[in-house]
């Protein structure tokens, strides 16, 4: 007997047909659509004979074992901690808006990129998630949104891990979400720390998903410190790859910028960012740095965030201050640590937090 898949969503259509050997083709389609379009559990496939349902339930396991749920007091943001078959732990976050909902999914258990300000980076890398483990996070969120009377409309690959460091499985998940769960490409957003070959590969794909690049610094000296992968893929190469993506896809590019008090929120930072973003017609999302246990530097206070935004707008850059959801339950950007996860710490890029480089202060 073949080994059980980690997740029922690791099985493709042919795999399902093999599993349902002897069943007519329409039955395979029925089960496939039930699992994907209706987000159904095998037991809920009431149009399928009961004996087959039980067989499917045994052969198609769930990858995500629910450990805990954390909810904001207002109930609009919910974070789930999942345990995988090998004991690894990951998190996903569901954000509810009046008529729709967005899920933020993890793509790796941990992350090897070593950004010091990020709780996932602080914990180190464990392993890549399988396609099914990624898709299943969306299915579980879709069911939860539906139970609350909302439609899951958007998926952002902004949870734990670097999506482009797990390219093949992530892209297979994107295709499944688009082709089988019915998400349009413009409702799918990949966030990357700036893996240049991955961005170039994305430019060659048929589906025009949204691309968000976590920039945080627009000069190589500071970015080398904040985002160590910049030493491998410096800003000029990153801009070239972004240009190629834009030319191929015509999708809006966004830059994420976590404002760190006294580090990347100075006048000079706004000027450098504007000079970098303008030719790419990129939209900038500002977010004050969220607190994490391993990074003592704090986020820019609200007045500084406003001033930075105004400066960027004056310099001709489209800028939004991102609503920070779930800070109180450690569910906001950069706070996903899957407490108790098995992970090997990576060497810190620098032993101390980055000091503000010399330069004019506001
Ligand atoms: N690895 C990918 C996606 C996951 S991180 C990436 O880096 O883009 C999701 C987002 O959270 C990124 O924009 C990342 O830079 C940001 N982030 C990480 N730590 C943060 C923190 N402490 N406060 C605010 N944003 C943070
Ligand atoms: Fe990894 Fe993104 Fe965190 Fe950097 S910010 S350590 S790339 S998850």
Tab-separated table of C-alpha atoms in Angstrom, residues 112-359:
chain	number	residue	atom	x	y	z
A	112	UNK	CA	16.441	30.596	7.017
A	113	UNK	CA	16.673	34.243	5.925
A	114	UNK	CA	17.728	35.517	9.331
A	115	UNK	CA	16.030	38.943	9.410
A	116	UNK	CA	16.754	39.853	13.021
A	117	UNK	CA	13.554	41.847	13.586
A	118	UNK	CA	11.270	38.929	12.641
A	119	UNK	CA	10.168	36.335	15.184
A	120	UNK	CA	10.140	33.589	12.542
A	121	UNK	CA	13.676	34.485	11.466
A	122	UNK	CA	14.820	34.512	15.082
A	123	UNK	CA	13.678	30.898	15.497
A	124	UNK	CA	15.603	29.618	12.454
A	125	UNK	CA	14.677	27.215	9.678
A	126	UNK	CA	13.112	23.834	10.044
A	127	UNK	CA	11.645	22.607	6.781
A	128	UNK	CA	9.637	23.499	3.712
A	129	UNK	CA	5.890	22.961	3.839
A	130	UNK	CA	4.348	20.687	1.250
A	131	UNK	CA	1.823	22.010	-1.257
A	132	UNK	CA	-0.936	20.261	0.641
A	133	UNK	CA	0.125	21.746	3.959
A	134	UNK	CA	-0.138	25.215	2.392
A	135	UNK	CA	-3.456	24.593	0.607
A	136	UNK	CA	-4.957	23.067	3.731
A	137	UNK	CA	-4.354	26.306	5.676
A	138	UNK	CA	-6.507	28.082	3.095
A	139	UNK	CA	-9.200	25.403	3.239
A	140	UNK	CA	-9.388	25.594	7.025
A	141	UNK	CA	-9.602	29.383	6.894
A	142	UNK	CA	-12.246	29.201	4.173
A	143	UNK	CA	-14.374	26.960	6.356
A	144	UNK	CA	-13.961	29.266	9.365
A	145	UNK	CA	-14.831	32.352	7.295
A	146	UNK	CA	-17.884	30.609	5.891
A	147	UNK	CA	-19.053	29.588	9.351
A	148	UNK	CA	-19.033	33.301	10.254
A	149	UNK	CA	-20.990	34.258	7.147
A	150	UNK	CA	-18.030	35.612	5.204
A	151	UNK	CA	-16.311	34.616	2.030
A	152	UNK	CA	-12.589	34.006	2.067
A	153	UNK	CA	-11.567	36.338	-0.740
A	154	UNK	CA	-7.823	36.848	-0.426
A	155	UNK	CA	-4.775	34.789	0.360
A	156	UNK	CA	-1.493	36.427	1.320
A	157	UNK	CA	1.662	34.333	1.514
A	158	UNK	CA	3.027	36.406	4.374
A	159	UNK	CA	3.060	33.990	7.279
A	160	UNK	CA	6.050	32.013	8.474
A	161	UNK	CA	8.784	31.389	5.932
A	162	UNK	CA	10.056	32.740	2.634
A	163	UNK	CA	7.721	31.671	-0.201
A	164	UNK	CA	10.339	31.969	-2.941
A	165	UNK	CA	12.747	29.736	-1.008
A	166	UNK	CA	10.125	26.980	-1.358
A	167	UNK	CA	9.228	27.921	-4.907
A	168	UNK	CA	7.914	24.712	-6.475
A	169	UNK	CA	5.568	23.769	-3.651
A	170	UNK	CA	4.340	27.321	-3.188
A	171	UNK	CA	3.680	27.732	-6.883
A	172	UNK	CA	1.826	24.432	-7.015
A	173	UNK	CA	-0.312	25.744	-4.138
A	174	UNK	CA	-0.973	28.987	-6.049
A	175	UNK	CA	-2.090	26.995	-9.076
A	176	UNK	CA	-4.363	24.828	-6.960
A	177	UNK	CA	-5.918	27.869	-5.259
A	178	UNK	CA	-6.506	29.475	-8.629
A	179	UNK	CA	-7.550	26.468	-10.650
A	180	UNK	CA	-9.479	24.405	-8.106
A	181	UNK	CA	-10.506	26.648	-5.229
A	182	UNK	CA	-11.457	29.504	-7.554
A	183	UNK	CA	-9.269	32.394	-6.348
A	184	UNK	CA	-8.413	34.924	-9.009
A	185	UNK	CA	-4.714	35.750	-9.347
A	186	UNK	CA	-5.297	39.337	-8.237
A	187	UNK	CA	-6.539	38.047	-4.896
A	188	UNK	CA	-3.313	36.142	-4.275
A	189	UNK	CA	-0.238	37.975	-2.963
A	190	UNK	CA	3.250	36.570	-2.571
A	191	UNK	CA	5.537	38.420	-0.196
A	192	UNK	CA	9.269	37.973	-0.606
A	193	UNK	CA	12.356	39.196	1.161
A	194	UNK	CA	13.827	39.721	-2.330
A	195	UNK	CA	15.011	36.390	-3.760
A	196	UNK	CA	15.995	37.647	-7.203
A	197	UNK	CA	15.967	34.331	-9.145
A	198	UNK	CA	12.542	33.568	-7.666
A	199	UNK	CA	11.130	36.923	-8.789
A	200	UNK	CA	12.511	36.306	-12.276
A	201	UNK	CA	10.883	32.884	-12.345
A	202	UNK	CA	7.588	34.393	-11.220
A	203	UNK	CA	7.809	36.823	-14.126
A	204	UNK	CA	7.735	33.842	-16.470
A	205	UNK	CA	4.639	32.223	-14.939
A	206	UNK	CA	1.248	32.516	-16.564
A	207	UNK	CA	-0.620	33.694	-13.461
A	208	UNK	CA	-0.168	37.377	-12.603
A	209	UNK	CA	-0.235	37.236	-8.794
A	210	UNK	CA	0.502	40.334	-6.727
A	211	UNK	CA	4.071	40.724	-5.612
A	212	UNK	CA	5.082	42.388	-2.353
A	213	UNK	CA	8.776	42.905	-1.682
A	214	UNK	CA	9.910	43.437	1.892
A	215	UNK	CA	12.353	46.279	1.355
A	216	UNK	CA	12.855	48.012	4.742
A	217	UNK	CA	15.951	49.856	3.530
A	218	UNK	CA	16.841	51.472	0.214
A	219	UNK	CA	20.604	51.607	0.649
A	220	UNK	CA	22.722	48.489	0.603
A	221	UNK	CA	24.640	49.248	3.820
A	222	UNK	CA	21.522	49.356	5.983
A	223	UNK	CA	19.697	46.626	4.060
A	224	UNK	CA	22.673	44.264	4.424
A	225	UNK	CA	22.205	44.616	8.180
A	226	UNK	CA	18.416	44.434	8.362
A	227	UNK	CA	17.829	41.853	5.646
A	228	UNK	CA	20.977	39.696	5.332
A	229	UNK	CA	19.897	38.196	1.987
A	230	UNK	CA	20.628	41.634	0.526
A	231	UNK	CA	24.322	40.708	0.551
A	232	UNK	CA	23.491	38.059	-2.028
A	233	UNK	CA	20.857	39.998	-3.982
A	234	UNK	CA	21.659	43.697	-3.605
A	235	UNK	CA	19.227	46.509	-4.324
A	236	UNK	CA	20.256	47.124	-7.931
A	237	UNK	CA	19.683	43.452	-8.855
A	238	UNK	CA	16.404	43.461	-6.942
A	239	UNK	CA	15.194	46.516	-8.871
A	240	UNK	CA	16.078	44.793	-12.171
A	241	UNK	CA	14.071	41.711	-11.199
A	242	UNK	CA	11.122	43.875	-10.088
A	243	UNK	CA	11.275	45.710	-13.414
A	244	UNK	CA	11.153	42.374	-15.254
A	245	UNK	CA	8.125	41.321	-13.185
A	246	UNK	CA	6.345	44.585	-13.930
A	247	UNK	CA	7.105	44.372	-17.624
A	248	UNK	CA	5.801	40.809	-17.802
A	249	UNK	CA	2.751	41.151	-15.586
A	250	UNK	CA	1.713	44.796	-15.437
A	251	UNK	CA	0.633	44.179	-11.853
A	252	UNK	CA	1.143	46.745	-9.149
A	253	UNK	CA	4.270	46.085	-7.165
A	254	UNK	CA	4.335	46.896	-3.484
A	255	UNK	CA	7.167	47.456	-1.077
A	256	UNK	CA	6.775	46.613	2.578
A	257	UNK	CA	8.613	48.909	4.966
A	258	UNK	CA	8.606	48.168	8.700
A	259	UNK	CA	9.400	51.503	10.325
A	260	UNK	CA	12.070	51.099	12.997
A	261	UNK	CA	12.568	54.006	15.331
A	262	UNK	CA	15.705	55.915	14.441
A	263	UNK	CA	16.912	53.240	12.010
A	264	UNK	CA	14.974	53.527	8.732
A	265	UNK	CA	12.506	56.338	9.460
A	266	UNK	CA	14.752	59.341	8.822
A	267	UNK	CA	14.465	61.983	6.117
A	268	UNK	CA	17.302	60.364	4.176
A	269	UNK	CA	15.492	57.005	4.283
A	270	UNK	CA	12.340	58.556	2.813
A	271	UNK	CA	14.396	60.175	0.059
A	272	UNK	CA	16.234	56.968	-0.807
A	273	UNK	CA	13.029	54.960	-0.739
A	274	UNK	CA	11.289	57.471	-3.008
A	275	UNK	CA	14.170	57.376	-5.469
A	276	UNK	CA	14.013	53.573	-5.504
A	277	UNK	CA	10.227	53.176	-5.645
A	278	UNK	CA	9.287	55.915	-8.123
A	279	UNK	CA	10.802	54.442	-11.303
A	280	UNK	CA	9.108	51.123	-10.485
A	281	UNK	CA	5.808	52.896	-9.761
A	282	UNK	CA	5.712	50.821	-6.615
A	283	UNK	CA	3.183	51.300	-3.855
A	284	UNK	CA	4.708	51.529	-0.386
A	285	UNK	CA	3.058	49.891	2.627
A	286	UNK	CA	4.319	51.313	5.882
A	287	UNK	CA	3.953	49.435	9.112
A	288	UNK	CA	5.510	50.348	12.434
A	289	UNK	CA	7.798	47.487	13.490
A	290	UNK	CA	5.989	45.023	15.725
A	291	UNK	CA	7.674	43.944	18.918
A	292	UNK	CA	9.372	40.534	18.933
A	293	UNK	CA	11.254	38.893	21.777
A	294	UNK	CA	14.678	38.889	20.131
A	295	UNK	CA	14.858	42.460	18.829
A	296	UNK	CA	14.948	45.308	21.328
A	297	UNK	CA	14.563	48.170	18.824
A	298	UNK	CA	11.021	49.500	18.700
A	299	UNK	CA	8.621	50.616	16.003
A	300	UNK	CA	8.352	54.254	14.975
A	301	UNK	CA	5.752	56.111	17.087
A	302	UNK	CA	2.521	57.226	15.315
A	303	UNK	CA	3.620	60.837	14.739
A	304	UNK	CA	6.809	59.613	13.069
A	305	UNK	CA	4.840	57.196	10.896
A	306	UNK	CA	2.595	60.042	9.734
A	307	UNK	CA	5.549	62.299	9.029
A	308	UNK	CA	7.310	59.558	7.035
A	309	UNK	CA	4.191	58.914	5.021
A	310	UNK	CA	3.682	62.598	4.283
A	311	UNK	CA	7.275	62.942	3.172
A	312	UNK	CA	6.933	59.996	0.780
A	313	UNK	CA	3.677	61.340	-0.638
A	314	UNK	CA	5.330	64.735	-1.148
A	315	UNK	CA	8.090	62.916	-3.021
A	316	UNK	CA	5.509	61.383	-5.352
A	317	UNK	CA	5.191	57.883	-3.911
A	318	UNK	CA	1.830	56.150	-3.343
A	319	UNK	CA	1.905	55.224	0.297
A	320	UNK	CA	-0.432	53.480	2.717
A	321	UNK	CA	0.009	52.968	6.420
A	322	UNK	CA	-0.988	49.381	6.901
A	323	UNK	CA	-3.597	48.657	9.505
A	324	UNK	CA	-1.823	46.545	12.011
A	325	UNK	CA	-4.015	43.629	12.873
A	326	UNK	CA	-3.550	41.215	15.734
A	327	UNK	CA	-0.604	42.786	17.562
A	328	UNK	CA	-2.245	41.927	20.876
A	329	UNK	CA	-2.244	38.203	20.068
A	330	UNK	CA	1.200	38.159	18.421
A	331	UNK	CA	-0.485	37.597	15.067
A	332	UNK	CA	0.768	40.697	13.277
A	333	UNK	CA	3.520	40.812	10.644
A	334	UNK	CA	6.724	39.308	11.868
A	335	UNK	CA	5.294	37.979	15.114
A	336	UNK	CA	4.555	34.411	14.053
A	337	UNK	CA	6.840	32.170	16.051
A	338	UNK	CA	4.747	29.028	16.597
A	339	UNK	CA	5.729	28.983	20.254
A	340	UNK	CA	7.224	25.628	21.087
A	341	UNK	CA	8.137	24.902	17.456
A	342	UNK	CA	11.089	22.636	16.811
A	343	UNK	CA	13.653	24.816	15.085
A	344	UNK	CA	17.376	25.290	14.826
A	345	UNK	CA	18.478	28.846	15.447
A	346	UNK	CA	20.402	30.461	12.587
A	347	UNK	CA	23.458	32.561	13.291
A	348	UNK	CA	22.359	36.127	13.910
A	349	UNK	CA	23.523	38.467	11.129
A	350	UNK	CA	24.910	40.812	13.710
A	351	UNK	CA	25.094	40.290	17.425
A	352	UNK	CA	23.494	43.600	18.309
A	353	UNK	CA	20.513	45.361	16.816
A	354	UNK	CA	21.343	47.683	13.979
A	355	UNK	CA	22.407	51.087	15.166
A	356	UNK	CA	21.088	54.082	13.310
A	357	UNK	CA	23.735	54.926	10.729
A	358	UNK	CA	25.123	58.436	10.824
A	359	UNK	CA	22.978	60.814	8.840
